[in-house]
PDB file of C-alpha atoms in Angstrom:
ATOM      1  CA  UNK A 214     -53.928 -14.600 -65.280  1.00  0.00           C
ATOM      2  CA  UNK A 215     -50.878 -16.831 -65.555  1.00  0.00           C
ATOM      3  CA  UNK A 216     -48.869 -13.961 -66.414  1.00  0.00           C
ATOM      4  CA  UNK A 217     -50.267 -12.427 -62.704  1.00  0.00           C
ATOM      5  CA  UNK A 218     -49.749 -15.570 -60.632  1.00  0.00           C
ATOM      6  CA  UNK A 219     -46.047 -16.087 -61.741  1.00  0.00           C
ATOM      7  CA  UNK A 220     -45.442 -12.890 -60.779  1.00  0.00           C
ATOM      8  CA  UNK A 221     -46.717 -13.205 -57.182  1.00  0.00           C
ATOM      9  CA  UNK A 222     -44.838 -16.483 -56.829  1.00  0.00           C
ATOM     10  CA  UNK A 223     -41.831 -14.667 -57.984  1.00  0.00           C
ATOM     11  CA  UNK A 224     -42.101 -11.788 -55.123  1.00  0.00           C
ATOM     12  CA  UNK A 225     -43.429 -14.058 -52.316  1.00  0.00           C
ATOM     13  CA  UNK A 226     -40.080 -16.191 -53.187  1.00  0.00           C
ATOM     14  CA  UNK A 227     -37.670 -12.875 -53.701  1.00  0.00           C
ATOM     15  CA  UNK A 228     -39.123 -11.900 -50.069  1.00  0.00           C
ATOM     16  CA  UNK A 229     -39.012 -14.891 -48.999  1.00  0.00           C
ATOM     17  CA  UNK A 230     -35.619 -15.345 -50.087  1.00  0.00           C
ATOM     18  CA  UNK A 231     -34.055 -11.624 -48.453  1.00  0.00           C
ATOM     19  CA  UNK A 232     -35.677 -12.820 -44.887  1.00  0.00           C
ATOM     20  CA  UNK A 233     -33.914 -16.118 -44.848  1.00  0.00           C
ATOM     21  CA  UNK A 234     -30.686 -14.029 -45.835  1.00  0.00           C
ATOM     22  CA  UNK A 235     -31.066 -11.277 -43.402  1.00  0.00           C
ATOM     23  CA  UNK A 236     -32.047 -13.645 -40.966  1.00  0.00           C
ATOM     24  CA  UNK A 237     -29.454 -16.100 -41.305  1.00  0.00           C
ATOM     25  CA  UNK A 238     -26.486 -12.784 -41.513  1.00  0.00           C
ATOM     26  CA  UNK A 239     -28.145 -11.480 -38.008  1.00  0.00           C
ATOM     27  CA  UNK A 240     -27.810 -14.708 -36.432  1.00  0.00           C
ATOM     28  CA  UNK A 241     -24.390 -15.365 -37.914  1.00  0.00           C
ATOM     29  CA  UNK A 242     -23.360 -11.824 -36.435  1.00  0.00           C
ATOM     30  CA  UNK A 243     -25.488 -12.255 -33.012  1.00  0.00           C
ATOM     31  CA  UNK A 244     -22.986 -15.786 -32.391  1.00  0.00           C
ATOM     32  CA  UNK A 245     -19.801 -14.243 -33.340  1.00  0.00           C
ATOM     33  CA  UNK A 246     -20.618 -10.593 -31.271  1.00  0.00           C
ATOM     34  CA  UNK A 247     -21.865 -12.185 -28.339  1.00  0.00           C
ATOM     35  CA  UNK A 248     -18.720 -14.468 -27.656  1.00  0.00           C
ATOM     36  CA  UNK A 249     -16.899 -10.822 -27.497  1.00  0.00           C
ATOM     37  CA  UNK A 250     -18.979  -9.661 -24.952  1.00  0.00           C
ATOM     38  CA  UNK A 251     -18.397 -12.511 -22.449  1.00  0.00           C
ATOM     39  CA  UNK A 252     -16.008 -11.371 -19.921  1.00  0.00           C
ATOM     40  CA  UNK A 253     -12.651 -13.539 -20.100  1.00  0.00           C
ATOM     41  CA  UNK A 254     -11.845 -15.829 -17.310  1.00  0.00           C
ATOM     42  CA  UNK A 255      -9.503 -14.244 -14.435  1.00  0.00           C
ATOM     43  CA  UNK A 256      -5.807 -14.399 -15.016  1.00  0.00           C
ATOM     44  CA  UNK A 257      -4.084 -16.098 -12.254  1.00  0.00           C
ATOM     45  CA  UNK A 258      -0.895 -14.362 -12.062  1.00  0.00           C
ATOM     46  CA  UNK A 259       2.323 -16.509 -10.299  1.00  0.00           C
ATOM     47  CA  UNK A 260       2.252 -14.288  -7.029  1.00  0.00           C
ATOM     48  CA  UNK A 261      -1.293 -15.645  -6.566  1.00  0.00           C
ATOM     49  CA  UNK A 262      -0.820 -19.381  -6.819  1.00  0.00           C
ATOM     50  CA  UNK A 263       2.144 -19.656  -4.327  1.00  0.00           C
ATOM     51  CA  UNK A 264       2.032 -18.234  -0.631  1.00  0.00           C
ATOM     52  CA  UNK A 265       4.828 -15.929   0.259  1.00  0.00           C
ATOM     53  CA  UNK A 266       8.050 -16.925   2.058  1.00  0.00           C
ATOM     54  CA  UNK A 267       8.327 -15.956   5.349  1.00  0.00           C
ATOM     55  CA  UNK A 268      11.917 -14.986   5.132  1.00  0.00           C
ATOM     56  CA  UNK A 269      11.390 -12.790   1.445  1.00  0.00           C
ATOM     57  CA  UNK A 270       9.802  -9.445   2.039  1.00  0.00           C
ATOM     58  CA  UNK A 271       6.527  -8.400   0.458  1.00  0.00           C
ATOM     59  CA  UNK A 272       7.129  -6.027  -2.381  1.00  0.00           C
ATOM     60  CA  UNK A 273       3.683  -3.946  -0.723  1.00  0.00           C
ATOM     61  CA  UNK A 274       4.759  -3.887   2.706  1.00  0.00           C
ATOM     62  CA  UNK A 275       6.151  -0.568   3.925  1.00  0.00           C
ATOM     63  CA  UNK A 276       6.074   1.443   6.949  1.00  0.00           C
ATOM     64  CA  UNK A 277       4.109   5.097   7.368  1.00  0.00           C
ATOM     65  CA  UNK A 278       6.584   7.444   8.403  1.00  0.00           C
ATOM     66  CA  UNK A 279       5.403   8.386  11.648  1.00  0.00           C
ATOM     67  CA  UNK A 280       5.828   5.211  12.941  1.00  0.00           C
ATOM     68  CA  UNK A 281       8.489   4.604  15.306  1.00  0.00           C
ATOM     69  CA  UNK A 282      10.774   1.157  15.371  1.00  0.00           C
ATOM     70  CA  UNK A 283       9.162  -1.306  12.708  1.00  0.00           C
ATOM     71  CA  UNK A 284       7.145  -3.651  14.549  1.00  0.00           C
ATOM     72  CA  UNK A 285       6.337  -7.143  13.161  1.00  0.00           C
ATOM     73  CA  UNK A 286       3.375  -7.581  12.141  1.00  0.00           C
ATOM     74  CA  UNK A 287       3.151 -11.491  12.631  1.00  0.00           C
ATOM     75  CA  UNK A 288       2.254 -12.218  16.401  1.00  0.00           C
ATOM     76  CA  UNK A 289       4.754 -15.059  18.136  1.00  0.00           C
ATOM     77  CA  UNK A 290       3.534 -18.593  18.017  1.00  0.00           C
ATOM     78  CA  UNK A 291       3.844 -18.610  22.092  1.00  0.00           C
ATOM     79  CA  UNK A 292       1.807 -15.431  22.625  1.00  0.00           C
ATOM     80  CA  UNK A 293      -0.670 -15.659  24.947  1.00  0.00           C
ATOM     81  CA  UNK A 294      -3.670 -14.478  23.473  1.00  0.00           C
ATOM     82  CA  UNK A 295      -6.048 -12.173  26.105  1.00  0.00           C
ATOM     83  CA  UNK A 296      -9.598 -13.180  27.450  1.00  0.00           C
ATOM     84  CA  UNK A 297     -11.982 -12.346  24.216  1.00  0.00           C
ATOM     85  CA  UNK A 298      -9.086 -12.242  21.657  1.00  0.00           C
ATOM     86  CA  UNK A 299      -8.465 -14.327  18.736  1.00  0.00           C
ATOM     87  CA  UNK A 300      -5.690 -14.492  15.388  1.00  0.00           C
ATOM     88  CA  UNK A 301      -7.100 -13.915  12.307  1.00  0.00           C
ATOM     89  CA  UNK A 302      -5.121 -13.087   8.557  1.00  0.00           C
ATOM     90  CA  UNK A 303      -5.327 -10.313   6.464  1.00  0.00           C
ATOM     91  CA  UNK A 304      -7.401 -10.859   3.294  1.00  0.00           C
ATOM     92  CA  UNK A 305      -7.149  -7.500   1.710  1.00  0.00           C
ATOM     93  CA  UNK A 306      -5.052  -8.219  -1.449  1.00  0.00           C
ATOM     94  CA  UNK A 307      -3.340  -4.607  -1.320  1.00  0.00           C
ATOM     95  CA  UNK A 308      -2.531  -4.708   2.440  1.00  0.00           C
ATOM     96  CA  UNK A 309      -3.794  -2.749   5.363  1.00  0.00           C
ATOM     97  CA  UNK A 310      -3.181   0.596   6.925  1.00  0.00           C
ATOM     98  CA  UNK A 311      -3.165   0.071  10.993  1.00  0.00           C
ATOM     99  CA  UNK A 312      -4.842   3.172  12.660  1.00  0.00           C
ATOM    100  CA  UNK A 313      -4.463   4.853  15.445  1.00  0.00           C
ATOM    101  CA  UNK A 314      -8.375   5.049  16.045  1.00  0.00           C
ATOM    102  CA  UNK A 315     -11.082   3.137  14.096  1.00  0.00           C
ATOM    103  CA  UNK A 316     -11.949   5.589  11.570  1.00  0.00           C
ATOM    104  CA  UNK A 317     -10.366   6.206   7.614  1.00  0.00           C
ATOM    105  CA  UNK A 318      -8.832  10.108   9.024  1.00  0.00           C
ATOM    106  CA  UNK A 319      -6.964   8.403  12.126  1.00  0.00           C
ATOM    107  CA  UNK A 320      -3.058   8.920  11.555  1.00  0.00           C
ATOM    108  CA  UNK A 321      -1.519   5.290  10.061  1.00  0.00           C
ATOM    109  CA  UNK A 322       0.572   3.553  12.544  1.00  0.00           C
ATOM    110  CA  UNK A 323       2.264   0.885   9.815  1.00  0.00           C
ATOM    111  CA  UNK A 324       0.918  -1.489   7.563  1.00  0.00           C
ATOM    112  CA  UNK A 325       0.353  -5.292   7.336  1.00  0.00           C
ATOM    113  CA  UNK A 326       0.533  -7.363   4.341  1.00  0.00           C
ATOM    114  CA  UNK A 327      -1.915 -10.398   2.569  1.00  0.00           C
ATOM    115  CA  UNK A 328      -1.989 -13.368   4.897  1.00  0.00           C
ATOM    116  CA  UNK A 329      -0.545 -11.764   7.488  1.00  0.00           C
ATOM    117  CA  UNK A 330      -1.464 -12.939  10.957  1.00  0.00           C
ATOM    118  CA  UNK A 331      -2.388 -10.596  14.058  1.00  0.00           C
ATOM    119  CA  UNK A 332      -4.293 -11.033  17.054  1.00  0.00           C
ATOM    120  CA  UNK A 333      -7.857  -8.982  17.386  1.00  0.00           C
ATOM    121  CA  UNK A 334      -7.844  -7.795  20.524  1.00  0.00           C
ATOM    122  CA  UNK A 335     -11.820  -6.007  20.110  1.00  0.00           C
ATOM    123  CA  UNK A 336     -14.301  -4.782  17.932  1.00  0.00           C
ATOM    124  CA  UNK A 337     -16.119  -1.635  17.348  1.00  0.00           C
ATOM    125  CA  UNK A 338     -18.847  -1.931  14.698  1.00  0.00           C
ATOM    126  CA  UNK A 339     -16.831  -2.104  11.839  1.00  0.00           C
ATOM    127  CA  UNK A 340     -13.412  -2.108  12.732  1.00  0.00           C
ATOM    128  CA  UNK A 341     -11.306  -4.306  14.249  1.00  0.00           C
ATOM    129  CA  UNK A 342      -8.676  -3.601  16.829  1.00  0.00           C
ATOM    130  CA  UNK A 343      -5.342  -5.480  16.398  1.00  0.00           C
ATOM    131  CA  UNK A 344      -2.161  -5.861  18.733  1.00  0.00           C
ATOM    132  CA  UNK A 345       0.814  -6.540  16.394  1.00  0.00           C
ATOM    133  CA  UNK A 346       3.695  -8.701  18.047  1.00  0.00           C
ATOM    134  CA  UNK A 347       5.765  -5.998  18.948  1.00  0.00           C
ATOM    135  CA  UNK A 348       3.043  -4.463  21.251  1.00  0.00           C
ATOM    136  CA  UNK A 349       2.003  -1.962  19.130  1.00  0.00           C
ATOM    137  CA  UNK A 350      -2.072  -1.508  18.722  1.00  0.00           C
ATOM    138  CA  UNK A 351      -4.160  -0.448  16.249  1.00  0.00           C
ATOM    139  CA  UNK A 352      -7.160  -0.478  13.877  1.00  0.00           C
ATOM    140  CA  UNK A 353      -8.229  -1.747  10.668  1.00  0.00           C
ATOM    141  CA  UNK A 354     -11.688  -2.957   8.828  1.00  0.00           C
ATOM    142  CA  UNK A 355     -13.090  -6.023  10.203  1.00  0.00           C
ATOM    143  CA  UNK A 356     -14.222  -7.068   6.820  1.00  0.00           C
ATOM    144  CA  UNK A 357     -10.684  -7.173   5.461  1.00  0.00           C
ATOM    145  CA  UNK A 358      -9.740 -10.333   8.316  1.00  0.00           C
ATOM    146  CA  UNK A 359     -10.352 -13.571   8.114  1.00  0.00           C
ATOM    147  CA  UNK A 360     -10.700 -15.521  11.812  1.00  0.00           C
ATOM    148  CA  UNK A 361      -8.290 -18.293  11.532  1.00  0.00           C
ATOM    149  CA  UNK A 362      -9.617 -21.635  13.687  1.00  0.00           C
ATOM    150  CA  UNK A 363      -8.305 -21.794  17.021  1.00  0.00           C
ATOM    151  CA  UNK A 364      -6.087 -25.086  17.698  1.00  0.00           C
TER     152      UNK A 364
END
């Protein structure tokens, strides 16, 4: 009988002994794996932290062909702004085709760049439609401005 019960003690402490093991290897790798699955923080890359010059040109901004003399996208400081109409900036980091109607197969007019500022003249459901400051009108999302608070 004492030959039996040291053998049961032996396999209840072998078992014993391969959980704690396996257990404490699974958690070990479960710590070390999940840190590599968190998603790193978001780089913050030096065009981000500082606003653009006004007298450097944005390296996105260019003109569609068909357009005619490059207007300015930024509207003059003394504009008077029409009944209805307010300024607002572009938030879009890439930029934003103006179109001639307000739909994605309407020709391209030009482009504005991030932070620019234009006046909204209207809106139709989802778009927005913009006069830039040298009189030329178009269309873009509304959910790519930002209304800017009126003085």
């Amino acid at each position: 009988m004492k030959g039996l019960s040291g053998l049961l003690q032996f396999f209840i402490g072998f078992i014993l002994g391969v959980t704690l093991f396996v257990g404490g290897i699974s958690l070990a790798g479960y710590l070390v794996f999940n840190r590599f699955a968190a998603n790193p923080e978001k780089p913050l890359f030096p065009e981000e932290q500082s606003q653009p010059q006004d007298d450097q040109p944005s390296p996105t901004g260019t003109e569609s062909p068909q357009a005619s003399p490059s207007p300015s996208p930024s509207p003059s400081p003394t504009e008077e702004l029409p009944s209805g109409a307010y300024k607002a900036k572009v938030i879009w980091n890439g930029g934003l085709n103006v179109r001639t109607g307000p739909d994605r197969e309407s020709d391209s007019l030009a482009t504005i760049n991030y932070n620019d500022e234009v006046v909204v003249l209207a809106t139709q459901g989802e778009w927005s439609k913009l006069r830039l400051s040298g009189g030329t009108e178009g269309w873009v999302r509304s959910g790519n401005l930002e209304k800017l608070p009126t003085p």
